C-alpha positions as MATLAB code, in Angstrom:
seq = 'MYSVEVYAAVRQFVFVEGRSRREAARVFGLNRETVAKICRFSVSPGYRRERPAAKPKLGPFIPVIDAILEADRGAPVKQRHTARRIFERLRDEHGYTGGYTVVKDYVRPARLRLREAFVPLSHPPGHAQVDFGQCIGFIGGVRTVMHVFCMDLPHSDAPFVKAYPAETTEAFLDGHVSAFAFFGGVPLSILYDNTKLAVARILGDGQRTRTRAFTELISHYLFRDRFGRPGKGNDKGKVEGLVKYTQRRFMTPLPHAVSFDALNAALEARCLARQDEHAGRHEETIGERLLRDLAALRVLPAGPFEPCEKKPARVSSTALVRYRMNDYSVPATYAFRDVLVKGFVDRVLVVAGAEVIARSAGNRSFMIEENVARQPCGTLWASFIFIRGRGSARAVRLPPAPRTRSTVCRAPLRVGHG';
ca = [
      81.156  121.353  137.327;
      77.855  123.322  136.177;
      77.014  123.990  132.586;
      77.510  127.540  130.943;
      73.842  127.576  130.859;
      73.813  127.818  134.675;
      76.497  130.409  134.154;
      74.452  132.584  132.029;
      71.452  132.119  134.067;
      73.005  133.171  137.387;
      75.086  136.336  135.868;
      71.773  137.510  134.342;
      70.099  137.367  137.610;
      72.896  139.157  139.429;
      74.229  141.781  136.780;
      71.356  142.574  134.672;
      68.428  142.247  137.317;
      70.493  143.502  140.179;
      69.611  141.096  142.596;
      71.952  139.859  145.190;
      74.208  136.767  145.468;
      72.684  135.772  148.472;
      69.020  135.671  146.880;
      70.646  134.123  143.885;
      72.154  131.131  145.830;
      68.471  130.826  147.328;
      66.613  130.542  143.641;
      69.118  128.592  141.918;
      69.989  125.977  144.831;
      73.699  126.789  144.799;
      76.515  127.335  147.704;
      77.084  131.272  147.827;
      80.783  130.594  147.318;
      79.479  128.969  143.947;
      77.385  131.958  143.345;
      80.551  134.240  143.693;
      82.643  132.211  141.636;
      80.231  132.285  138.778;
      80.160  135.944  139.199;
      83.967  136.106  138.625;
      84.175  133.738  135.328;
      81.737  133.946  132.389;
      82.133  129.837  131.906;
      83.539  127.042  134.374;
      87.713  127.418  134.619;
      87.765  123.889  135.353;
      89.385  121.999  138.014;
      93.418  123.220  138.251;
      95.914  121.490  140.215;
      98.325  123.578  141.695;
     101.017  120.867  141.406;
     101.475  117.590  139.923;
      99.802  114.823  142.060;
     102.633  112.502  143.650;
     103.492  109.342  142.568;
     105.127  108.114  145.829;
     105.290  104.449  144.309;
     105.908  104.873  140.484;
     108.081  108.359  141.409;
     111.539  106.371  141.828;
     111.093  104.369  138.886;
     110.349  107.334  136.239;
     113.993  107.652  134.979;
     113.887  103.878  134.119;
     110.730  104.427  132.142;
     111.857  107.514  130.200;
     115.220  105.850  129.657;
     113.130  102.567  127.843;
     111.020  105.091  125.985;
     114.047  106.930  124.487;
     115.676  103.473  123.585;
     112.524  102.665  121.654;
     113.021  105.754  119.419;
     115.484  104.042  117.424;
     113.807  100.171  117.616;
     111.264   99.137  114.830;
     107.704   99.958  115.561;
     106.529   96.420  116.588;
     109.074   95.940  118.795;
     108.785   98.997  121.008;
     107.761   98.398  124.386;
     103.961   98.659  125.311;
     102.871   99.974  128.552;
     102.136   96.661  129.792;
     105.574   95.436  128.852;
     106.973   98.486  130.574;
     105.137   97.367  133.574;
     106.230   93.763  133.890;
     109.986   94.742  133.277;
     109.409   97.203  136.116;
     108.041   94.476  138.343;
     110.512   91.916  137.266;
     113.541   93.600  136.638;
     113.066   96.418  139.451;
     110.976   95.352  141.966;
     108.200   97.505  141.525;
     105.194   96.864  143.448;
     102.672   99.357  142.386;
      99.980   98.668  139.899;
      99.562   99.063  136.097;
      97.087  101.844  135.810;
      99.702  104.371  137.048;
     102.154  103.128  134.943;
      99.938  103.405  132.097;
      98.602  106.841  132.624;
     102.465  108.098  132.974;
     103.690  106.281  129.565;
     100.951  107.780  127.609;
     101.904  111.572  128.007;
     105.292  110.916  128.207;
     105.317  108.951  124.568;
     103.685  111.962  123.103;
     106.475  114.282  124.506;
     109.096  111.984  122.653;
     107.159  112.646  119.319;
     108.682  114.456  116.561;
     106.771  118.072  115.783;
     107.516  119.596  112.314;
     107.403  122.907  110.857;
     106.249  123.862  107.286;
     109.069  124.310  105.065;
     110.000  127.177  102.565;
     111.678  125.802   99.205;
     113.808  128.786   97.437;
     114.012  128.500   93.636;
     116.900  126.367   92.373;
     117.212  123.422   94.445;
     116.280  119.909   94.094;
     115.812  116.506   95.823;
     116.252  113.025   94.379;
     115.552  109.342   95.461;
     115.092  106.108   93.517;
     111.617  103.874   93.739;
     110.582  100.695   92.476;
     107.689   99.911   90.071;
     106.460   96.651   87.977;
     105.947   96.880   84.527;
     106.112   94.838   81.032;
     109.161   95.257   78.971;
     109.027   93.306   75.915;
     106.338   91.503   77.121;
     108.515   90.498   80.369;
     107.300   91.515   83.806;
     109.880   93.799   85.175;
     110.881   95.464   88.479;
     112.098   98.695   87.385;
     114.054  100.963   89.225;
     113.004  104.714   88.972;
     114.817  107.675   89.195;
     113.357  110.724   90.526;
     114.212  114.363   90.712;
     111.907  116.857   92.347;
     112.412  120.795   92.205;
     110.322  121.337   95.598;
     109.739  125.072   94.830;
     107.948  124.255   91.795;
     106.950  120.616   92.141;
     108.303  120.151   88.620;
     109.155  116.340   88.228;
     111.551  114.348   86.492;
     111.239  110.659   86.379;
     113.463  107.792   84.523;
     113.155  104.084   84.640;
     115.998  102.124   84.795;
     116.466   97.820   84.768;
     118.738   98.326   88.328;
     119.587  100.811   90.743;
     123.087  101.120   89.951;
     125.753  103.327   89.747;
     125.594  103.984   86.403;
     121.704  104.759   86.460;
     122.220  107.143   89.488;
     124.702  108.888   87.328;
     122.558  108.603   83.918;
     119.446  109.672   85.908;
     121.400  113.183   86.944;
     122.739  113.651   83.349;
     119.139  113.436   81.942;
     117.308  115.086   84.582;
     120.007  118.212   83.948;
     119.574  118.143   80.275;
     115.708  117.951   80.921;
     115.534  120.985   82.995;
     118.146  122.830   81.008;
     120.576  123.734   84.045;
     121.889  122.317   87.558;
     120.473  122.622   90.377;
     122.227  124.739   93.472;
     121.854  121.841   95.858;
     120.617  118.746   95.629;
     119.156  116.744   98.595;
     119.551  112.720   99.135;
     119.033  110.172  101.507;
     122.212  108.136  102.476;
     122.345  105.692   99.651;
     125.660  103.994   99.094;
     125.606  105.093   95.354;
     126.382  108.578   96.561;
     127.956  107.966  100.444;
     130.881  105.469  101.111;
     130.776  106.024  104.878;
     128.867  108.054  107.389;
     131.403  109.614  109.946;
     130.852  110.278  113.379;
     130.323  114.022  113.266;
     127.605  113.898  110.655;
     130.019  114.393  107.725;
     129.838  112.008  104.659;
     132.708  110.459  102.749;
     131.482  110.426   99.226;
     131.806  107.845   96.604;
     134.356  108.311   93.575;
     131.485  108.412   91.031;
     129.399  110.806   92.878;
     132.453  113.101   93.785;
     133.378  112.950   89.816;
     129.614  113.927   89.277;
     129.731  116.895   91.653;
     133.191  118.076   90.600;
     131.694  118.180   86.753;
     128.399  119.773   87.365;
     129.186  121.762   90.896;
     126.113  121.614   92.980;
     126.134  121.158   96.760;
     125.021  117.925   98.038;
     122.723  117.549  100.893;
     122.010  114.524  103.081;
     118.677  113.933  105.344;
     119.162  112.031  108.541;
     119.499  108.014  108.555;
     115.894  106.578  108.657;
     114.394  110.071  107.932;
     112.562  110.185  104.817;
     110.346  113.206  105.677;
     113.570  115.030  105.501;
     113.135  114.728  101.689;
     109.389  114.729  101.705;
     109.020  116.536   98.333;
     110.757  113.591   96.552;
     109.186  110.959   98.520;
     105.809  112.400   97.292;
     107.217  112.389   93.517;
     107.903  108.491   94.017;
     104.236  108.087   95.113;
     102.686  110.123   92.677;
     104.777  108.203   89.942;
     103.950  104.749   91.296;
     100.156  105.521   91.434;
      99.900  108.146   88.389;
     102.600  107.312   86.044;
     102.672  103.701   86.405;
      99.211  102.889   87.030;
      97.868  100.928   85.187;
     101.230   98.527   84.724;
     103.019   99.982   81.632;
     103.824   98.090   78.946;
     106.475   99.011   76.577;
     108.504   97.474   73.781;
     111.607   98.859   75.794;
     112.739  101.007   78.335;
     113.551  103.702   75.863;
     109.897  103.795   74.525;
     108.965  103.603   78.506;
     111.374  106.725   79.270;
     110.286  108.561   76.633;
     106.099  108.330   77.624;
     107.293  109.081   81.279;
     109.120  112.447   80.018;
     105.827  113.303   78.079;
     104.247  112.784   81.686;
     106.330  115.144   83.315;
     106.178  117.888   80.580;
     102.019  117.371   80.956;
     102.804  117.740   84.563;
     103.687  121.476   84.463;
     100.486  122.291   83.250;
      98.618  121.281   86.358;
      98.400  122.452   89.871;
      99.910  121.138   92.905;
      98.652  121.869   96.447;
      97.314  124.903   97.368;
      99.249  126.939   94.903;
      97.203  129.254   92.141;
      99.743  128.990   89.709;
     100.574  126.081   87.669;
     103.755  123.868   88.292;
     105.087  125.502   84.806;
     104.638  129.149   86.191;
     106.183  128.313   89.206;
     109.337  126.305   87.346;
     110.098  129.613   85.778;
     111.569  130.910   88.934;
     113.716  127.497   89.376;
     114.675  127.645   85.778;
     116.049  131.547   86.443;
     118.156  130.270   89.647;
     119.766  126.917   87.859;
     123.374  126.990   87.004;
     124.367  127.015   83.288;
     125.114  123.499   82.098;
     128.978  122.766   81.605;
     130.123  123.039   77.959;
     131.880  119.423   77.969;
     129.999  116.058   78.251;
     129.883  113.630   81.201;
     130.106  110.053   80.745;
     127.817  108.554   83.423;
     129.275  105.121   84.028;
     131.129  102.972   86.408;
     134.813  102.826   86.272;
     136.462  100.178   87.263;
     140.209   99.227   86.781;
     141.130   95.752   85.542;
     143.575   93.370   83.873;
     143.454   91.510   81.128;
     143.813   87.765   81.865;
     146.196   85.430   80.059;
     142.927   83.836   77.867;
     142.362   87.674   76.750;
     139.037   88.401   79.149;
     138.266   90.985   81.679;
     135.962   90.445   84.332;
     133.354   92.778   85.321;
     130.385   92.274   87.572;
     130.705   88.652   87.410;
     130.792   88.423   83.647;
     133.733   87.839   81.468;
     134.416   90.335   78.377;
     136.855   89.183   75.719;
     139.375   91.683   74.185;
     142.092   91.531   71.555;
     144.617   88.782   72.450;
     147.311   91.512   71.978;
     146.426   93.073   75.237;
     146.853   89.970   77.468;
     148.411   90.773   80.780;
     147.526   94.168   80.261;
     145.955   96.884   82.755;
     142.774   98.225   81.235;
     139.779  100.383   82.728;
     136.318   98.958   82.395;
     133.658  101.435   81.908;
     130.117  100.470   82.797;
     127.158  102.198   81.527;
     123.504  101.760   81.744;
     123.207  100.004   78.176;
     126.657   99.310   77.285;
     130.304   98.280   78.562;
     133.593   99.641   77.152;
     136.848   98.272   77.974;
     139.690  100.813   77.226;
     143.297  100.920   77.302;
     145.034  104.116   77.335;
     143.071  106.294   75.000;
     141.756  103.378   72.747;
     138.653  101.647   73.510;
     139.743   97.756   72.699;
     136.193   96.167   73.245;
     132.645   97.183   73.550;
     129.388   95.253   74.194;
     126.833   95.044   71.148;
     124.520   97.802   72.151;
     123.147   96.235   75.601;
     124.646   94.166   78.837;
     122.791   90.962   78.056;
     124.600   89.326   75.454;
     126.494   86.927   77.893;
     126.578   83.560   76.390;
     127.935   80.167   77.363;
     129.200   80.443   81.081;
     129.032   84.346   81.356;
     131.476   84.886   78.565;
     130.968   87.851   76.235;
     132.036   87.168   72.435;
     133.105   90.604   71.086;
     133.298   91.190   67.145;
     136.526   93.099   67.083;
     140.246   92.517   65.857;
     141.816   89.773   66.667;
     139.164   88.571   69.416;
     138.466   84.750   68.164;
     142.205   84.378   67.921;
     142.729   85.631   71.226;
     140.963   81.920   72.304;
     142.995   79.755   69.895;
     146.417   78.541   71.321;
     148.903   76.516   69.470;
     148.949   73.668   72.058;
     145.102   73.647   72.501;
     143.317   74.285   69.158;
     140.801   71.695   69.460;
     139.405   72.474   72.978;
     139.809   76.417   72.813;
     136.264   77.955   74.100;
     135.836   80.035   70.967;
     136.475   76.876   68.654;
     133.538   75.267   70.740;
     131.187   77.760   70.405;
     128.717   78.387   67.520;
     130.797   79.564   64.562;
     131.109   83.350   63.912;
     129.497   84.914   60.946;
     131.355   84.918   57.633;
     132.600   88.366   57.782;
     134.743   87.341   60.825;
     136.190   84.573   58.913;
     139.406   86.511   58.253;
     139.943   86.881   61.742;
     139.774   83.520   62.795;
     142.267   82.594   60.191;
     145.149   85.499   61.246;
     147.860   84.153   62.718;
     148.281   84.563   66.502;
     150.762   86.961   67.538;
     150.878   86.113   71.406;
     153.526   83.748   72.092;
     152.826   80.837   74.030;
     155.596   78.396   73.379;
];
């Protein structure tokens, strides 16, 4: 193959100076057929095969190689076949007698053909993506793993983030309620991964069976749910980027706060400040593009939504209700009754009919002595004091209640136990 300088000199000699091709072959020391080729092309056309090279030894094994590479797409990256491993399997399992190089030369382009290609996405206003991410911080001086709810509006890149102590159903619901209030409206659709907080089951046809809590959320706010492919985080790349942005910008250095409420107030301020910045190559700020998102959002429903997990339960003979491995005490008059436990992010309510019969003391970390929760309501203390076991009842062995509850402890027990 001759350089472009040779092509230029020969073509100049023939076409501009008017010399013959025979003379050009003699002057430049080229074959006349080469001179004729140079006159046909301004640069070297390169070598071109009319048909792929034959692979007489590898040919019968190509379907086997293709099947191995296709199966590798569902395997962990570090457990996928290398060209060397494919060669060994062909030799040991299928009787291949050829060399390794021809296998390697086939595997390289074949693997590229199986790689997923992408196209740029266009995001119309009014839609959202949601995901959770993990961060580390200090709450009240204690190093804590935080689960951060992230909602991104892809059209404007406007973010909303809120930190929780755990990635639970109530945190998932509360994150949506808080995000909708922050943006002042409800997105037309929200894209998720296949989190178990929203998806109870993935059906064979690609449809999803929603969890009850998620269905209640959709019924209240009337947005359309969409789901990415399992294991394909790039399907919701905008919110994946927001998770990384939160970890590297909002949560770096490690945040220190006296409580989750204080931390979330600071995160909300960061989200508002982010609206004055530019994202990507857009000339408009995030806030300017957010105006188009806000114009497309649905109006918030008039009534409130309770962001809580709801679990039916039955009060035990000792007036206890079990919820998530903890026992919550209720008035003794509700023993053996069916109740509904509502688990919020920061409190637990026990409901009988339309009446709240017990509530936690403002948080969910008030467990004492073998995960039994004392609750200062009504005849709570009497619920532990039985006529035939007064001296060994657990409530009697617990630290004494405040004086304001003394009248409760002296109240007559109205549940018959013989």
